[in-house]
Amino acid sequence: PVVTRPEAQAIDMNTRSMTLAERDIVPSDQTFGFLGLGMMGSTIVKDLILTGHKVVVWNRTIDKCTPFVDVGAEVKDTPMDVVEASDVIFCCVSDPKGAKDLVFGNCGVLQLKDLRNKAYVEMSTIDPDTSLDIGEGIKQCNGRYLEAQIHGSRQEAADGMLIILAGGDRSVFEECHSCFKTIAKNTFFLGTDIGNACKVNLILQTIQGVSLVGLAEALALADRFSISLNDIIDIFDLTSMKSPLLLAKGKEMAKGDFNPQQPLSHMQRDLRLVLNMAENLDQSMPVTSITNEVFKHTKRLGYSEHDSSAVFVRSRF
Ligand code: NA7
């Protein structure tokens, strides 16, 4: 199976959603660094620029930075250079390993040694231990740290409808106010303890993952009986079980349209992080374990970069 991902291209600045326009955002006059221009990162940066924020960017595949130059962002060669040029630095990459590489690696954030007057905000989905390690590294260099986990799909990011779950340094949280207001419908500060926001995000992902596998199996059974999936979804819509997510995913499964709103590889990564957390607590999570196996198998079938609703394909075998 092939999933087409858009190449770096000119940024359409006319896609700002009404919800964003209505938010009456007064941009902070600080300079914001941004590491990671994947699907989420590029959408967020576009909106930050639209709402008048000064942004400096870096991405591992440097080509993805080019379109942002035309719309006013400054591009730097390394993460370290971005930190040097910014007051607050956001990071939004695939996984805990990538997030750690950018902080501790060659040309990474900590190469700067002195992070006085700098704030680092981790938006990549990570586990609490990784967040603690990153926070410790930043603090040892006199920087301030906030974990700001983003909950929502790529479409919700495009609509400025994410939910931000933040924890750590309260002053950084306040300084990010105009950025968070730009990209999110709700923003929560979950306390100064680092790791809490990561835990809440992963708990929400557990509910999502388990629900999707249940939905996929039920629809696969309907398919075996040759019952119309659209009929099932229409009836489901009238029940108290319905939710916007399950309705949307059910429709995608019925259509076989797995355009990645939330890539399957990200869902499986999250379940793996959840199970590691549970392991450390001796917390039994049998249903989540099986859910993880189901997503892992679907990855092996070649659906890693498709939407997590592609789990339906495996259920139909
Ligand atoms: P994408 O579109 O898959 O983009 C992933 C980004 O992460 C992309 O910019 C990658 O750079 C970057 N990346 C991945 N690994 C590394 C390492 N090791 N070093 C540097 N950069 C890296 O994901 P999304 O934008 O949808 O999601 C990003 C996060 O937001 C994720 O944690 C979600 O859960 C929330 P590349 O362009 O491949 O060079």
CSV table of N, CA, C and O in Angstrom, one decimal, residues 130-196:
chain,number,residue,atom,x,y,z
A,130,THR,N,11.4,10.3,29.4
A,130,THR,CA,12.1,11.1,28.4
A,130,THR,C,11.9,12.6,28.7
A,130,THR,O,12.9,13.4,28.6
A,131,SER,N,10.7,13.0,29.1
A,131,SER,CA,10.5,14.4,29.4
A,131,SER,C,11.3,14.8,30.6
A,131,SER,O,11.9,15.9,30.6
A,132,LEU,N,11.4,13.9,31.6
A,132,LEU,CA,12.2,14.3,32.8
A,132,LEU,C,13.7,14.5,32.4
A,132,LEU,O,14.3,15.4,32.8
A,133,ASP,N,14.2,13.6,31.5
A,133,ASP,CA,15.6,13.7,31.1
A,133,ASP,C,15.8,15.0,30.3
A,133,ASP,O,16.8,15.7,30.6
A,134,ILE,N,14.9,15.3,29.4
A,134,ILE,CA,15.1,16.5,28.6
A,134,ILE,C,15.0,17.7,29.6
A,134,ILE,O,15.8,18.7,29.5
A,135,GLY,N,14.0,17.7,30.4
A,135,GLY,CA,13.8,18.9,31.4
A,135,GLY,C,15.1,19.1,32.2
A,135,GLY,O,15.5,20.2,32.5
A,136,GLU,N,15.6,17.9,32.7
A,136,GLU,CA,16.8,18.0,33.6
A,136,GLU,C,18.0,18.6,32.8
A,136,GLU,O,18.7,19.5,33.3
A,137,GLY,N,18.2,18.1,31.5
A,137,GLY,CA,19.3,18.7,30.7
A,137,GLY,C,19.1,20.2,30.5
A,137,GLY,O,20.1,20.9,30.6
A,138,ILE,N,17.9,20.6,30.2
A,138,ILE,CA,17.7,22.0,29.9
A,138,ILE,C,18.0,22.8,31.2
A,138,ILE,O,18.6,23.9,31.2
A,139,LYS,N,17.5,22.3,32.3
A,139,LYS,CA,17.6,23.0,33.6
A,139,LYS,C,19.1,23.1,34.0
A,139,LYS,O,19.5,24.1,34.6
A,140,GLN,N,19.8,22.0,33.8
A,140,GLN,CA,21.3,22.0,34.1
A,140,GLN,C,22.0,23.1,33.4
A,140,GLN,O,23.1,23.6,33.8
A,141,CYS,N,21.5,23.5,32.3
A,141,CYS,CA,22.1,24.6,31.5
A,141,CYS,C,21.4,25.9,31.8
A,141,CYS,O,21.5,26.9,31.0
A,142,ASN,N,20.7,26.0,32.9
A,142,ASN,CA,20.0,27.2,33.3
A,142,ASN,C,18.8,27.7,32.4
A,142,ASN,O,18.4,28.8,32.4
A,143,GLY,N,18.3,26.7,31.6
A,143,GLY,CA,17.1,27.0,30.8
A,143,GLY,C,15.9,26.7,31.5
A,143,GLY,O,15.9,26.0,32.6
A,144,ARG,N,14.7,27.1,31.0
A,144,ARG,CA,13.4,26.7,31.6
A,144,ARG,C,12.7,25.7,30.6
A,144,ARG,O,12.9,25.8,29.4
A,145,TYR,N,12.0,24.8,31.2
A,145,TYR,CA,11.4,23.7,30.4
A,145,TYR,C,9.9,23.6,30.6
A,145,TYR,O,9.4,23.6,31.8
A,146,LEU,N,9.2,23.3,29.5
A,146,LEU,CA,7.7,23.0,29.6
A,146,LEU,C,7.5,21.9,28.7
A,146,LEU,O,7.9,21.9,27.5
A,147,GLU,N,6.8,20.9,29.1
A,147,GLU,CA,6.3,19.8,28.2
A,147,GLU,C,4.9,20.3,27.8
A,147,GLU,O,4.1,20.7,28.6
A,148,ALA,N,4.6,20.4,26.5
A,148,ALA,CA,3.3,20.8,26.0
A,148,ALA,C,2.9,19.8,25.0
A,148,ALA,O,3.2,19.9,23.8
A,149,GLN,N,2.2,18.8,25.5
A,149,GLN,CA,1.8,17.7,24.6
A,149,GLN,C,0.6,18.1,23.8
A,149,GLN,O,-0.3,18.7,24.3
A,150,ILE,N,0.6,17.8,22.5
A,150,ILE,CA,-0.5,18.2,21.7
A,150,ILE,C,-1.4,17.0,21.4
A,150,ILE,O,-1.0,16.0,20.9
A,151,HIS,N,-2.7,17.2,21.7
A,151,HIS,CA,-3.7,16.1,21.5
A,151,HIS,C,-4.6,16.6,20.4
A,151,HIS,O,-5.2,17.6,20.4
A,152,GLY,N,-4.6,15.7,19.3
A,152,GLY,CA,-5.5,16.0,18.2
A,152,GLY,C,-4.9,15.5,16.9
A,152,GLY,O,-3.7,15.2,16.8
A,153,SER,N,-5.7,15.5,15.9
A,153,SER,CA,-5.3,15.0,14.5
A,153,SER,C,-4.7,16.2,13.7
A,153,SER,O,-4.7,17.3,14.1
A,154,ARG,N,-4.2,15.8,12.6
A,154,ARG,CA,-3.6,16.8,11.7
A,154,ARG,C,-4.7,17.8,11.2
A,154,ARG,O,-4.4,19.0,11.1
A,155,GLN,N,-5.9,17.3,11.0
A,155,GLN,CA,-7.0,18.2,10.6
A,155,GLN,C,-7.3,19.2,11.8
A,155,GLN,O,-7.5,20.4,11.5
A,156,GLU,N,-7.3,18.7,13.0
A,156,GLU,CA,-7.6,19.5,14.1
A,156,GLU,C,-6.4,20.6,14.3
A,156,GLU,O,-6.7,21.7,14.6
A,157,ALA,N,-5.2,20.2,13.9
A,157,ALA,CA,-4.1,21.1,14.0
A,157,ALA,C,-4.4,22.2,12.9
A,157,ALA,O,-4.2,23.4,13.2
A,158,ALA,N,-4.8,21.8,11.7
A,158,ALA,CA,-5.0,22.7,10.6
A,158,ALA,C,-6.2,23.7,11.0
A,158,ALA,O,-6.2,24.9,10.6
A,159,ASP,N,-7.1,23.2,11.8
A,159,ASP,CA,-8.2,24.1,12.2
A,159,ASP,C,-8.0,24.9,13.5
A,159,ASP,O,-8.8,25.6,14.0
A,160,GLY,N,-6.8,24.7,14.0
A,160,GLY,CA,-6.5,25.4,15.3
A,160,GLY,C,-7.3,24.9,16.4
A,160,GLY,O,-7.6,25.6,17.4
A,161,MET,N,-7.6,23.6,16.4
A,161,MET,CA,-8.5,23.0,17.4
A,161,MET,C,-7.8,21.9,18.2
A,161,MET,O,-8.5,20.9,18.7
A,162,LEU,N,-6.5,22.0,18.4
A,162,LEU,CA,-5.8,21.0,19.2
A,162,LEU,C,-6.2,21.2,20.7
A,162,LEU,O,-6.7,22.3,21.1
A,163,ILE,N,-5.8,20.3,21.5
A,163,ILE,CA,-5.9,20.5,23.0
A,163,ILE,C,-4.4,20.4,23.5
A,163,ILE,O,-3.7,19.4,23.1
A,164,ILE,N,-4.0,21.4,24.2
A,164,ILE,CA,-2.6,21.4,24.8
A,164,ILE,C,-2.6,20.9,26.2
A,164,ILE,O,-3.4,21.5,27.0
A,165,LEU,N,-1.8,20.0,26.5
A,165,LEU,CA,-1.6,19.5,27.9
A,165,LEU,C,-0.2,19.8,28.3
A,165,LEU,O,0.8,19.3,27.8
A,166,ALA,N,-0.1,20.8,29.2
A,166,ALA,CA,1.2,21.3,29.5
A,166,ALA,C,1.6,21.1,31.0
A,166,ALA,O,0.7,21.0,31.9
A,167,GLY,N,2.9,21.0,31.3
A,167,GLY,CA,3.4,20.9,32.6
A,167,GLY,C,4.8,21.3,32.7
A,167,GLY,O,5.5,21.2,31.7
A,168,GLY,N,5.2,21.8,33.9
A,168,GLY,CA,6.6,22.2,34.1
A,168,GLY,C,6.7,23.6,34.5
A,168,GLY,O,6.0,24.0,35.5
A,169,ASP,N,7.4,24.5,33.8
A,169,ASP,CA,7.6,25.8,34.2
A,169,ASP,C,6.4,26.7,33.9
A,169,ASP,O,6.1,26.9,32.7
A,170,ARG,N,5.8,27.3,34.9
A,170,ARG,CA,4.6,28.1,34.7
A,170,ARG,C,4.9,29.3,33.9
A,170,ARG,O,4.0,29.8,33.0
A,171,SER,N,6.0,29.9,34.1
A,171,SER,CA,6.3,31.2,33.4
A,171,SER,C,6.4,31.0,31.9
A,171,SER,O,6.0,31.8,31.1
A,172,VAL,N,7.0,29.8,31.5
A,172,VAL,CA,7.0,29.5,30.0
A,172,VAL,C,5.6,29.3,29.5
A,172,VAL,O,5.3,29.8,28.4
A,173,PHE,N,4.8,28.6,30.3
A,173,PHE,CA,3.4,28.4,29.9
A,173,PHE,C,2.8,29.8,29.6
A,173,PHE,O,2.1,29.9,28.5
A,174,GLU,N,3.0,30.7,30.5
A,174,GLU,CA,2.4,32.1,30.3
A,174,GLU,C,2.9,32.7,29.0
A,174,GLU,O,2.2,33.4,28.2
A,175,GLU,N,4.2,32.6,28.8
A,175,GLU,CA,4.9,33.2,27.7
A,175,GLU,C,4.4,32.7,26.3
A,175,GLU,O,4.5,33.3,25.3
A,176,CYS,N,3.9,31.4,26.4
A,176,CYS,CA,3.4,30.8,25.1
A,176,CYS,C,2.0,31.1,24.9
A,176,CYS,O,1.4,30.5,23.9
A,177,HIS,N,1.4,31.9,25.7
A,177,HIS,CA,-0.1,32.1,25.6
A,177,HIS,C,-0.6,32.4,24.2
A,177,HIS,O,-1.5,31.7,23.7
A,178,SER,N,0.0,33.3,23.5
A,178,SER,CA,-0.5,33.7,22.2
A,178,SER,C,-0.3,32.6,21.2
A,178,SER,O,-1.1,32.4,20.2
A,179,CYS,N,0.8,31.8,21.4
A,179,CYS,CA,1.0,30.7,20.5
A,179,CYS,C,-0.1,29.6,20.7
A,179,CYS,O,-0.6,29.0,19.8
A,180,PHE,N,-0.3,29.3,22.0
A,180,PHE,CA,-1.2,28.2,22.3
A,180,PHE,C,-2.7,28.6,21.8
A,180,PHE,O,-3.4,27.8,21.3
A,181,LYS,N,-2.9,29.9,22.0
A,181,LYS,CA,-4.3,30.4,21.6
A,181,LYS,C,-4.4,30.3,20.1
A,181,LYS,O,-5.5,30.1,19.6
A,182,THR,N,-3.3,30.4,19.4
A,182,THR,CA,-3.4,30.3,17.9
A,182,THR,C,-3.7,28.9,17.5
A,182,THR,O,-4.5,28.7,16.6
A,183,ILE,N,-3.1,27.9,18.2
A,183,ILE,CA,-3.2,26.5,17.6
A,183,ILE,C,-4.2,25.6,18.3
A,183,ILE,O,-4.5,24.5,17.8
A,184,ALA,N,-4.7,26.0,19.5
A,184,ALA,CA,-5.5,25.1,20.3
A,184,ALA,C,-6.9,25.7,20.7
A,184,ALA,O,-7.0,26.9,20.8
A,185,LYS,N,-7.8,24.8,20.9
A,185,LYS,CA,-9.1,25.3,21.4
A,185,LYS,C,-9.1,25.3,22.9
A,185,LYS,O,-9.9,26.0,23.6
A,186,ASN,N,-8.3,24.4,23.5
A,186,ASN,CA,-8.2,24.3,25.0
A,186,ASN,C,-6.8,24.1,25.4
A,186,ASN,O,-6.1,23.4,24.7
A,187,THR,N,-6.4,24.8,26.5
A,187,THR,CA,-5.0,24.6,26.9
A,187,THR,C,-5.0,24.4,28.4
A,187,THR,O,-5.7,25.1,29.2
A,188,PHE,N,-4.4,23.3,28.9
A,188,PHE,CA,-4.4,23.0,30.3
A,188,PHE,C,-3.0,23.0,30.9
A,188,PHE,O,-2.1,22.5,30.3
A,189,PHE,N,-2.8,23.7,32.0
A,189,PHE,CA,-1.6,23.6,32.8
A,189,PHE,C,-1.8,22.5,33.9
A,189,PHE,O,-2.6,22.7,34.8
A,190,LEU,N,-1.1,21.4,33.8
A,190,LEU,CA,-1.3,20.3,34.7
A,190,LEU,C,-0.4,20.2,35.9
A,190,LEU,O,-0.2,19.2,36.5
A,191,GLY,N,0.3,21.4,36.2
A,191,GLY,CA,1.1,21.4,37.3
A,191,GLY,C,2.6,21.5,37.0
A,191,GLY,O,3.0,21.3,35.8
A,192,THR,N,3.4,21.8,38.0
A,192,THR,CA,4.8,22.0,37.8
A,192,THR,C,5.6,20.6,37.7
A,192,THR,O,6.8,20.6,37.2
A,193,ASP,N,5.0,19.5,38.1
A,193,ASP,CA,5.7,18.2,38.0
A,193,ASP,C,5.9,17.8,36.5
A,193,ASP,O,4.9,17.7,35.8
A,194,ILE,N,7.1,17.6,36.1
A,194,ILE,CA,7.3,17.2,34.7
A,194,ILE,C,6.9,15.7,34.6
A,194,ILE,O,7.2,14.9,35.4
A,195,GLY,N,6.2,15.4,33.5
A,195,GLY,CA,5.8,14.0,33.2
A,195,GLY,C,4.3,13.9,33.3
A,195,GLY,O,3.7,13.0,32.6
A,196,ASN,N,3.6,14.7,34.1
A,196,ASN,CA,2.1,14.5,34.2
A,196,ASN,C,1.4,14.7,32.9
A,196,ASN,O,0.5,14.0,32.6
